[in-house]
């Protein structure tokens, strides 16, 4: 039974992280920390890395702390929350940086309706070059209309 509870904690944390990412993206990255996020919308450099990549560290810190608490101090709840945060971070890297933004030229031609929907929603997010009037702040769950459009085309 403990294993099911622990898996549930990991899955719940993963799902909650989508909400945390949405809220942080809309109100922090497009708010007070726009100075770090701006170069993600307006490419003003030719570097592989962006100032926006600092958010990777910002998001990783709670996961690292939870994993450390679990591993070094026996705090099981913290360990499984840390696993959920870390899995979300890995998924974010794969979906956002590799699939959507093609930082590494793989996964370019997917016909999967779900992947097409999140790619389209993200393109709509990036059509706004300023911090105001943005849309589609999520990564894995985007407005339903993009899923419907992708299903129609499939």
Short mmCIF file of C-alpha atoms in Angstrom, two decimals:
data_model
loop_
_atom_site.label_atom_id
_atom_site.label_comp_id
_atom_site.label_asym_id
_atom_site.label_seq_id
_atom_site.Cartn_x
_atom_site.Cartn_y
_atom_site.Cartn_z
CA UNK A 1 0.00 0.00 0.00
CA UNK A 2 2.85 2.42 0.79
CA UNK A 3 4.14 2.16 -2.76
CA UNK A 4 0.76 3.28 -4.15
CA UNK A 5 0.68 6.24 -1.78
CA UNK A 6 4.22 7.20 -2.77
CA UNK A 7 3.41 6.92 -6.47
CA UNK A 8 0.31 9.03 -5.82
CA UNK A 9 2.43 11.71 -4.12
CA UNK A 10 4.82 11.77 -7.10
CA UNK A 11 1.94 12.01 -9.61
CA UNK A 12 0.07 14.65 -7.62
CA UNK A 13 3.25 16.72 -7.28
CA UNK A 14 3.86 16.41 -11.04
CA UNK A 15 0.32 17.64 -11.76
CA UNK A 16 0.57 20.48 -9.23
CA UNK A 17 3.83 21.58 -10.88
CA UNK A 18 1.93 22.37 -14.08
CA UNK A 19 -0.14 24.86 -12.07
CA UNK A 20 2.97 26.23 -10.37
CA UNK A 21 4.67 26.60 -13.76
CA UNK A 22 1.59 28.35 -15.23
CA UNK A 23 1.30 30.78 -12.31
CA UNK A 24 5.03 31.46 -12.22
CA UNK A 25 5.19 31.97 -15.98
CA UNK A 26 2.26 34.39 -16.04
CA UNK A 27 2.89 36.39 -12.88
CA UNK A 28 6.63 36.11 -12.21
CA UNK A 29 8.34 35.54 -15.56
CA UNK A 30 6.00 38.00 -17.30
CA UNK A 31 6.09 40.21 -14.22
CA UNK A 32 8.92 41.14 -11.89
CA UNK A 33 11.44 38.79 -13.55
CA UNK A 34 10.67 39.84 -17.14
CA UNK A 35 14.28 41.04 -17.39
CA UNK A 36 15.34 37.36 -17.25
CA UNK A 37 12.53 36.01 -19.43
CA UNK A 38 12.55 38.71 -22.13
CA UNK A 39 15.33 37.12 -24.20
CA UNK A 40 13.20 34.00 -24.53
CA UNK A 41 10.65 36.05 -26.49
CA UNK A 42 13.01 38.52 -28.17
CA UNK A 43 16.16 36.82 -29.41
CA UNK A 44 18.72 39.59 -28.99
CA UNK A 45 21.71 37.25 -29.02
CA UNK A 46 23.16 34.26 -30.86
CA UNK A 47 24.16 32.34 -27.74
CA UNK A 48 22.93 28.81 -27.02
CA UNK A 49 22.02 29.82 -23.47
CA UNK A 50 19.55 32.56 -22.53
CA UNK A 51 19.09 34.61 -19.37
CA UNK A 52 15.77 32.78 -19.22
CA UNK A 53 17.71 29.58 -18.46
CA UNK A 54 18.24 30.84 -14.91
CA UNK A 55 14.67 29.73 -14.25
CA UNK A 56 15.91 26.16 -14.57
CA UNK A 57 17.97 26.75 -11.44
CA UNK A 58 15.16 28.59 -9.68
CA UNK A 59 12.76 25.69 -10.31
CA UNK A 60 15.38 23.04 -9.49
CA UNK A 61 16.16 24.35 -6.01
CA UNK A 62 12.93 23.14 -4.31
CA UNK A 63 13.33 19.72 -5.93
CA UNK A 64 16.95 19.47 -4.80
CA UNK A 65 16.01 20.50 -1.25
CA UNK A 66 13.21 17.93 -1.12
CA UNK A 67 15.43 15.16 -2.50
CA UNK A 68 18.14 16.04 0.04
CA UNK A 69 15.66 16.07 2.94
CA UNK A 70 14.40 12.68 1.86
CA UNK A 71 17.79 11.10 1.27
CA UNK A 72 19.80 12.56 4.12
CA UNK A 73 17.15 13.05 6.82
CA UNK A 74 14.67 10.28 6.05
CA UNK A 75 11.77 12.61 5.21
CA UNK A 76 9.86 10.31 2.86
CA UNK A 77 7.17 12.82 1.94
CA UNK A 78 9.82 15.34 0.90
CA UNK A 79 11.61 12.66 -1.13
CA UNK A 80 8.53 11.81 -3.20
CA UNK A 81 7.63 15.46 -3.67
CA UNK A 82 11.21 16.01 -4.85
CA UNK A 83 10.88 13.13 -7.30
CA UNK A 84 7.66 14.66 -8.69
CA UNK A 85 9.28 18.08 -9.08
CA UNK A 86 12.33 16.54 -10.75
CA UNK A 87 10.22 14.49 -13.16
CA UNK A 88 8.26 17.60 -14.11
CA UNK A 89 11.54 19.45 -14.70
CA UNK A 90 12.80 16.67 -16.95
CA UNK A 91 9.51 16.67 -18.85
CA UNK A 92 9.66 20.45 -19.18
CA UNK A 93 13.16 20.21 -20.63
CA UNK A 94 12.13 17.51 -23.12
CA UNK A 95 8.88 19.17 -24.19
CA UNK A 96 9.74 22.87 -24.02
CA UNK A 97 13.44 23.06 -24.86
CA UNK A 98 13.87 20.03 -27.11
CA UNK A 99 10.47 19.48 -28.77
CA UNK A 100 9.00 22.98 -28.96
CA UNK A 101 12.09 25.20 -29.28
CA UNK A 102 14.29 22.62 -31.00
CA UNK A 103 17.41 23.44 -28.99
CA UNK A 104 18.54 20.01 -30.10
CA UNK A 105 17.31 19.02 -33.54
CA UNK A 106 15.29 15.94 -32.62
CA UNK A 107 11.56 15.20 -32.46
CA UNK A 108 10.92 17.62 -35.30
CA UNK A 109 8.14 15.97 -37.30
CA UNK A 110 5.62 14.50 -34.92
CA UNK A 111 2.10 13.86 -36.18
CA UNK A 112 0.78 13.33 -32.66
CA UNK A 113 -2.28 15.58 -32.09
CA UNK A 114 -1.36 16.27 -28.45
CA UNK A 115 2.19 17.36 -29.31
CA UNK A 116 0.91 19.50 -32.20
CA UNK A 117 -1.56 21.20 -29.85
CA UNK A 118 1.04 22.15 -27.26
CA UNK A 119 3.46 23.32 -29.95
CA UNK A 120 0.75 25.52 -31.53
CA UNK A 121 -0.28 26.98 -28.18
CA UNK A 122 3.32 27.81 -27.40
CA UNK A 123 3.69 29.53 -30.76
CA UNK A 124 0.65 31.63 -29.88
CA UNK A 125 2.33 32.50 -26.58
CA UNK A 126 5.45 33.68 -28.39
CA UNK A 127 3.58 35.87 -30.86
CA UNK A 128 3.43 38.38 -27.99
CA UNK A 129 6.87 39.96 -27.76
CA UNK A 130 6.15 42.04 -24.67
CA UNK A 131 5.30 40.93 -21.18
CA UNK A 132 1.69 42.07 -21.41
CA UNK A 133 -1.25 40.48 -23.23
CA UNK A 134 0.22 36.99 -23.20
CA UNK A 135 -1.68 33.76 -23.54
CA UNK A 136 -1.06 30.02 -23.16
CA UNK A 137 1.23 30.06 -20.14
CA UNK A 138 1.02 26.31 -19.53
CA UNK A 139 3.33 23.66 -20.89
CA UNK A 140 1.50 20.32 -20.80
CA UNK A 141 -2.07 21.58 -20.48
CA UNK A 142 -3.06 24.35 -22.87
CA UNK A 143 -6.45 25.80 -23.86
CA UNK A 144 -8.78 23.11 -25.15
CA UNK A 145 -9.22 24.82 -28.54
CA UNK A 146 -5.68 23.80 -29.53
CA UNK A 147 -6.44 20.15 -28.81
CA UNK A 148 -9.63 20.39 -30.89
CA UNK A 149 -7.78 22.02 -33.81
CA UNK A 150 -5.07 19.38 -33.73
CA UNK A 151 -7.64 16.54 -33.61
CA UNK A 152 -9.47 18.00 -36.63
CA UNK A 153 -6.26 18.14 -38.65
CA UNK A 154 -5.20 14.62 -37.65
#
